Coordinates of C-alpha atoms in Angstrom, one line a residue:
X1 CA -61.4 -40.6 -17.1
X2 CA -58.3 -41.7 -14.8
X3 CA -56.2 -42.6 -18.2
X4 CA -56.8 -39.0 -19.3
X5 CA -56.0 -37.7 -15.9
X6 CA -52.7 -39.8 -15.9
X7 CA -51.7 -38.7 -19.4
X8 CA -52.4 -35.2 -18.3
X9 CA -49.9 -35.4 -15.4
X10 CA -47.1 -37.4 -17.4
X11 CA -47.1 -34.4 -20.0
X12 CA -47.1 -31.7 -17.2
X13 CA -44.5 -33.6 -14.7
X14 CA -41.9 -31.4 -15.9
X15 CA -43.6 -28.2 -14.9
X16 CA -44.8 -29.8 -11.5
X17 CA -41.3 -31.0 -10.7
X18 CA -40.1 -27.3 -11.4
X19 CA -42.8 -25.9 -9.3
X20 CA -42.1 -28.2 -6.3
X21 CA -38.5 -27.5 -6.6
X22 CA -39.2 -23.8 -6.5
X23 CA -41.5 -24.2 -3.5
X24 CA -39.0 -26.3 -1.7
X25 CA -36.3 -23.7 -2.5
X26 CA -38.2 -20.9 -1.2
X27 CA -39.0 -23.2 2.2
X28 CA -35.3 -23.5 2.6
X29 CA -34.4 -19.8 2.0
X30 CA -36.8 -19.0 4.6
X31 CA -35.3 -21.3 7.1
X32 CA -31.8 -20.1 6.5
X33 CA -32.9 -16.5 7.1
X34 CA -34.7 -17.5 10.2
X35 CA -31.9 -19.5 11.7
X36 CA -29.3 -16.7 10.7
X37 CA -31.6 -13.9 12.5
X38 CA -32.0 -16.0 15.4
X39 CA -28.1 -16.4 15.7
X40 CA -27.6 -12.5 15.3
X41 CA -30.3 -12.2 18.0
X42 CA -28.6 -14.6 20.6
X43 CA -25.0 -13.9 20.0
X44 CA -22.9 -12.2 22.8
X45 CA -23.5 -8.6 21.8
X46 CA -20.7 -6.7 23.7
X47 CA -22.9 -5.2 26.7
X48 CA -24.3 -5.9 30.2
X49 CA -27.8 -5.3 31.4
X50 CA -28.7 -4.1 35.1
X51 CA -31.7 -6.2 36.3
X52 CA -32.8 -5.1 39.6
X53 CA -35.8 -7.2 41.0
X54 CA -39.5 -6.5 41.0
X55 CA -39.4 -3.7 38.8
X56 CA -42.5 -4.8 37.0
X57 CA -45.1 -6.9 39.0
X58 CA -47.9 -8.8 36.9
X59 CA -51.5 -7.7 37.8
X60 CA -54.4 -8.6 35.7
X61 CA -55.2 -10.3 32.5
X62 CA -58.1 -9.8 30.4
X63 CA -59.0 -11.8 27.2
X64 CA -60.3 -9.7 24.2
X65 CA -60.8 -12.5 22.0
X66 CA -59.1 -11.2 18.8
X67 CA -55.4 -10.2 18.2
X68 CA -56.5 -7.3 15.9
X69 CA -56.5 -4.6 19.1
X70 CA -53.7 -2.2 19.6
X71 CA -53.4 0.5 22.4
X72 CA -55.0 3.7 21.3
X73 CA -54.6 5.8 24.5
X74 CA -55.7 6.2 28.2
X75 CA -57.0 8.4 30.8
X76 CA -56.4 8.4 34.4
X77 CA -59.2 6.0 34.7
X78 CA -59.9 4.1 31.2
X79 CA -57.7 2.2 28.6
X80 CA -58.7 2.7 25.0
X81 CA -58.1 -0.2 22.5
X82 CA -58.5 0.4 18.9
X83 CA -58.8 -2.3 16.2
X84 CA -57.1 -2.8 13.0
X85 CA -59.9 -4.7 11.3
X86 CA -62.8 -2.7 12.4
X87 CA -61.6 0.8 12.3
X88 CA -64.4 2.8 13.9
X89 CA -64.5 0.3 17.0
X90 CA -63.2 1.1 20.3
X91 CA -63.0 -1.3 23.3
X92 CA -62.6 0.5 26.7
X93 CA -61.5 -1.0 30.1
X94 CA -60.5 0.3 33.5
X95 CA -56.9 -0.4 34.9
X96 CA -58.2 -3.5 36.7
X97 CA -59.5 -4.9 33.6
X98 CA -62.7 -5.8 35.4
X99 CA -65.1 -3.2 33.7
X100 CA -65.2 -3.3 29.9
X101 CA -67.3 -1.1 27.4
X102 CA -67.5 -0.1 23.8
X103 CA -68.0 2.9 21.6
X104 CA -68.5 3.0 17.6
X105 CA -67.0 6.2 15.8
X106 CA -69.4 7.5 13.0
X107 CA -67.5 8.9 9.9
X108 CA -68.6 12.0 8.1
X109 CA -70.8 11.5 5.0
X110 CA -69.2 10.1 1.9
X111 CA -65.7 9.3 3.7
X112 CA -64.3 6.1 2.5
X113 CA -61.2 4.5 4.3
X114 CA -58.6 2.5 2.7
X115 CA -55.4 0.9 3.8
X116 CA -54.2 0.7 7.5
X117 CA -56.2 3.2 9.8
X118 CA -55.0 4.1 13.3
X119 CA -56.8 5.8 16.0
X120 CA -54.9 7.9 18.8
X121 CA -56.4 9.3 21.8
X122 CA -55.1 12.2 24.0
X123 CA -58.3 12.7 25.9
X124 CA -60.7 14.4 25.0
X125 CA -59.1 14.8 21.6
X126 CA -59.6 11.5 19.6
X127 CA -57.7 11.2 16.1
X128 CA -58.0 8.9 13.3
X129 CA -55.4 8.6 10.7
X130 CA -55.4 6.9 7.3
X131 CA -51.8 7.3 6.1
X132 CA -52.0 5.9 2.6
X133 CA -54.9 8.3 1.8
X134 CA -53.4 11.1 3.7
X135 CA -56.7 11.3 5.8
X136 CA -57.1 13.0 9.2
X137 CA -60.2 12.8 11.2
X138 CA -60.8 14.2 14.9
X139 CA -63.6 14.6 17.4
X140 CA -63.9 15.5 21.2
X141 CA -64.8 12.8 23.3
X142 CA -67.6 11.7 24.2
X143 CA -68.6 12.9 21.0
X144 CA -68.3 10.0 18.5
X145 CA -69.1 11.7 15.3
X146 CA -65.5 12.4 13.4
X147 CA -64.9 15.3 11.4
X148 CA -62.5 15.9 8.6
X149 CA -59.4 17.8 9.3
X150 CA -57.6 19.9 6.4
X151 CA -55.6 17.6 4.6
X152 CA -52.6 17.7 2.3
X153 CA -53.4 14.4 0.4
X154 CA -49.8 13.3 0.9
X155 CA -49.1 9.9 2.1
X156 CA -47.5 9.4 5.5
X157 CA -46.8 6.8 8.2
X158 CA -46.2 6.9 11.8
X159 CA -48.0 10.1 12.4
X160 CA -48.5 11.7 15.9
X161 CA -50.9 14.5 16.5
X162 CA -50.0 17.3 18.6
X163 CA -53.2 19.2 18.3
X164 CA -56.1 19.1 15.8
X165 CA -54.1 21.7 13.8
X166 CA -50.6 20.1 14.1
X167 CA -49.1 16.7 13.5
X168 CA -45.6 15.2 13.2
X169 CA -45.3 12.6 10.6
X170 CA -42.9 10.4 8.6
X171 CA -43.3 10.5 4.9
X172 CA -41.0 9.8 1.9
X173 CA -39.0 12.6 0.1
X174 CA -38.0 12.1 -3.5
X175 CA -35.4 14.9 -3.7
X176 CA -33.5 13.2 -0.8
X177 CA -34.6 9.8 -1.6
X178 CA -35.3 8.8 2.0
X179 CA -37.8 8.9 4.7
X180 CA -38.0 12.2 6.4
X181 CA -39.8 13.7 9.6
X182 CA -42.2 16.8 8.8
X183 CA -44.4 18.9 10.8
X184 CA -47.8 19.6 9.3
X185 CA -49.9 22.3 10.5
X186 CA -53.0 24.1 9.0
X187 CA -51.6 27.4 8.8
X188 CA -47.9 26.5 7.4
X189 CA -48.5 23.2 5.4
X190 CA -45.4 21.2 5.9
X191 CA -42.1 21.8 8.0
X192 CA -39.3 20.2 6.6
X193 CA -35.9 20.3 8.3
X194 CA -33.0 20.4 6.0
X195 CA -31.0 18.2 6.0
X196 CA -33.2 15.5 7.0
X197 CA -33.3 14.4 10.6
X198 CA -33.2 10.7 9.9
X199 CA -29.9 9.6 9.2
X200 CA -29.4 7.5 5.6
X201 CA -27.3 4.6 6.1
X202 CA -28.2 2.3 3.3
X203 CA -31.4 2.7 1.2
X204 CA -33.1 5.5 3.1
X205 CA -36.1 3.7 3.6
X206 CA -35.7 0.3 5.6
X207 CA -32.5 1.8 7.0
X208 CA -34.3 4.5 8.6
X209 CA -37.5 2.7 9.7
X210 CA -38.5 2.9 13.4
X211 CA -41.1 4.1 15.8
X212 CA -42.2 7.8 16.5
X213 CA -43.4 8.5 19.9
X214 CA -45.1 11.6 21.3
X215 CA -45.6 12.6 25.3
X216 CA -47.9 15.6 25.4
X217 CA -47.0 16.3 29.1
X218 CA -43.4 17.1 28.3
X219 CA -44.2 18.0 24.7
X220 CA -41.1 15.8 23.4
X221 CA -41.0 13.5 20.6
X222 CA -39.0 10.3 20.3
X223 CA -37.8 8.5 17.1
X224 CA -36.4 5.0 17.8
X225 CA -34.7 3.1 14.9
X226 CA -35.5 -0.4 14.5
X227 CA -32.2 -1.6 13.1
X228 CA -29.5 0.5 14.8
X229 CA -28.9 1.7 18.3
X230 CA -29.7 5.0 18.0
X231 CA -32.9 7.4 18.7
X232 CA -33.8 11.0 18.5
X233 CA -35.2 13.3 21.0
X234 CA -37.1 16.2 19.7
X235 CA -39.2 19.1 20.4
X236 CA -42.8 19.9 18.7
X237 CA -40.7 22.0 16.1
X238 CA -38.4 19.2 15.3
X239 CA -35.4 20.8 16.8
X240 CA -33.0 17.9 18.1
X241 CA -32.9 18.1 21.9
X242 CA -30.4 15.1 22.1
X243 CA -29.4 12.0 20.1
X244 CA -29.2 8.9 22.3
X245 CA -27.9 5.3 21.9
X246 CA -29.2 2.0 23.3
X247 CA -26.9 0.0 25.3
X248 CA -26.1 -2.4 22.6
X249 CA -23.3 -2.1 19.9
X250 CA -25.2 -2.0 16.4
X251 CA -24.3 1.4 15.3
X252 CA -24.9 0.5 11.7
X253 CA -28.1 -1.4 10.2
X254 CA -27.4 -4.8 9.2
X255 CA -29.8 -5.3 6.3
X256 CA -29.5 -5.9 2.8
X257 CA -32.1 -4.3 0.3
X258 CA -33.0 -5.9 -3.0
X259 CA -35.2 -4.6 -5.6
X260 CA -38.2 -6.2 -7.1
X261 CA -38.0 -5.0 -10.7
X262 CA -41.4 -6.9 -11.5
X263 CA -43.4 -4.8 -9.2
X264 CA -41.3 -1.8 -8.8
X265 CA -40.7 -2.3 -4.9
X266 CA -37.8 -3.0 -2.6
X267 CA -37.8 -5.6 0.3
X268 CA -35.3 -6.6 3.0
X269 CA -33.5 -9.8 1.8
X270 CA -31.1 -10.4 4.4
X271 CA -32.0 -11.3 8.1
X272 CA -34.0 -8.8 9.6
X273 CA -31.4 -7.6 12.1
X274 CA -34.0 -5.7 14.1
X275 CA -32.3 -4.2 17.5
X276 CA -35.2 -2.3 18.9
X277 CA -38.7 -4.1 18.4
X278 CA -40.9 -1.8 20.4
X279 CA -40.8 1.5 22.3
X280 CA -42.8 4.1 24.1
X281 CA -42.3 6.9 26.9
X282 CA -43.9 8.6 29.7
X283 CA -43.1 11.8 31.5
X284 CA -39.8 10.4 33.0
X285 CA -38.8 7.1 31.1
X286 CA -38.0 5.8 27.5
X287 CA -39.0 2.1 27.2
X288 CA -37.2 0.0 24.5
X289 CA -38.1 -3.8 23.8
X290 CA -34.9 -4.9 22.6
X291 CA -34.2 -8.0 20.6
X292 CA -30.6 -8.5 21.5
X293 CA -29.2 -10.5 24.4
X294 CA -26.6 -9.1 26.7
X295 CA -23.4 -11.0 27.5
X296 CA -24.7 -11.5 31.1
X297 CA -27.9 -13.3 30.0
X298 CA -28.6 -16.9 28.9
X299 CA -30.6 -17.9 25.7
X300 CA -32.9 -20.4 27.6
X301 CA -33.9 -17.6 29.9
X302 CA -34.0 -14.8 27.3
X303 CA -36.4 -16.9 25.1
X304 CA -39.1 -17.0 27.8
X305 CA -39.4 -13.3 28.3
X306 CA -39.6 -9.7 26.6
X307 CA -36.7 -7.3 28.0
X308 CA -37.7 -3.8 28.6
X309 CA -34.6 -1.5 28.8
X310 CA -35.3 1.6 30.6
X311 CA -33.6 5.1 29.6
X312 CA -33.9 8.6 31.2
X313 CA -36.2 10.9 29.1
X314 CA -34.2 13.9 30.2
X315 CA -30.9 13.0 28.6
X316 CA -31.1 9.7 27.2
X317 CA -29.0 7.7 29.6
X318 CA -29.8 4.2 30.5
X319 CA -30.6 3.2 34.0
X320 CA -31.9 -0.2 34.3
X321 CA -34.0 -3.2 32.5
X322 CA -36.8 -5.5 33.6
X323 CA -38.5 -8.5 31.9
X324 CA -42.0 -9.2 30.8
X325 CA -42.7 -12.9 31.0
X326 CA -44.3 -14.8 28.1
X327 CA -47.7 -15.7 28.2
X328 CA -47.6 -19.3 27.1
X329 CA -45.5 -19.2 23.9
X330 CA -46.4 -15.5 23.1
X331 CA -44.2 -12.4 23.6
X332 CA -45.7 -8.9 23.7
X333 CA -46.7 -7.5 20.6
X334 CA -47.3 -4.1 21.8
X335 CA -47.0 -1.9 24.8
X336 CA -47.6 1.5 26.5
X337 CA -47.0 3.0 30.0
X338 CA -49.9 5.2 31.7
X339 CA -49.9 6.2 35.3
X340 CA -47.3 3.8 36.5
X341 CA -49.1 0.6 35.0
X342 CA -47.7 -0.9 31.9
X343 CA -50.4 -2.2 29.4
X344 CA -49.0 -4.9 27.1
X345 CA -50.7 -7.0 24.5
X346 CA -50.1 -10.7 23.8
X347 CA -51.9 -12.1 21.0
X348 CA -55.5 -11.7 22.2
X349 CA -55.0 -10.8 25.9
X350 CA -54.3 -7.6 27.7
X351 CA -51.7 -7.9 30.6
X352 CA -51.2 -5.2 33.0
X353 CA -48.2 -4.8 35.1
X354 CA -47.3 -2.2 38.1
X355 CA -44.3 -0.4 37.7
X356 CA -42.1 0.1 41.1
X357 CA -39.9 2.9 40.0

């Protein structure tokens, strides 16, 4: 048996050598991209941060056991966490993280969900969105039985509900060959601003990627680009109220897009160059988790925190920044602000901070 195995390995050693070489080259390529991206994030970036003390005070920590939870919304007394792997499960907790509970949502008959599913709660409204299917579901809490909303069967990403009859969403427009923002209503189908609000710089997809946020009390929408220092503030009819810039100097996306001919897709082939990693807003402020280090910061300290830059929601002007410390070796992976409390997710932990401004 061993002789046969030895002869087989000798015959195939050329193939094995090629496979090993390809594996090692792929590892080396990943390492080069990581080092290049790290240098981009930590080099002097031509701006200064204002960091007054004690703007975010750590309060409570809760271990939720799994890192698949995300922040779905809040009321004045409760925080709601959805789960990316259990689409119909919701974990609830009070703001002191001392009283937890849960609920299971019920799908309408013959409803099957595919692809990523997200829940957004604007109490008492609860929305479930499956963008790859173009599916929208809704209920009024405390009822947990979802009903299907009229749908266009068009794929969407980054959707934000305004009401059960109105949604803002990002989708792909083949005519413009780029991502666009649209408003979908039950009465008028799709409202598409022309030309598109999102400004194409390279490919129209990755270069326009970003985070869409909605603040219901002010009826303002915000679109924060990932790869450049720009954001759009809009009303609920997608009229631009102002265009803002983050404090860094990255006006153009530093990415290179390559086509994968065999699978018919594109991918980012150069260092990611992410400028704005996360963002959210409340009635007064826009909060941005930037990945870029300022001239007055040191790499050793910058690597131990997540920086949050704070801008006025009224006109987009920068005011100050504050730090959220790492939890062990982990940085924040998501955050939202409710009632002067910043709720952050670190791996499988919920960490709350009291905001003093």
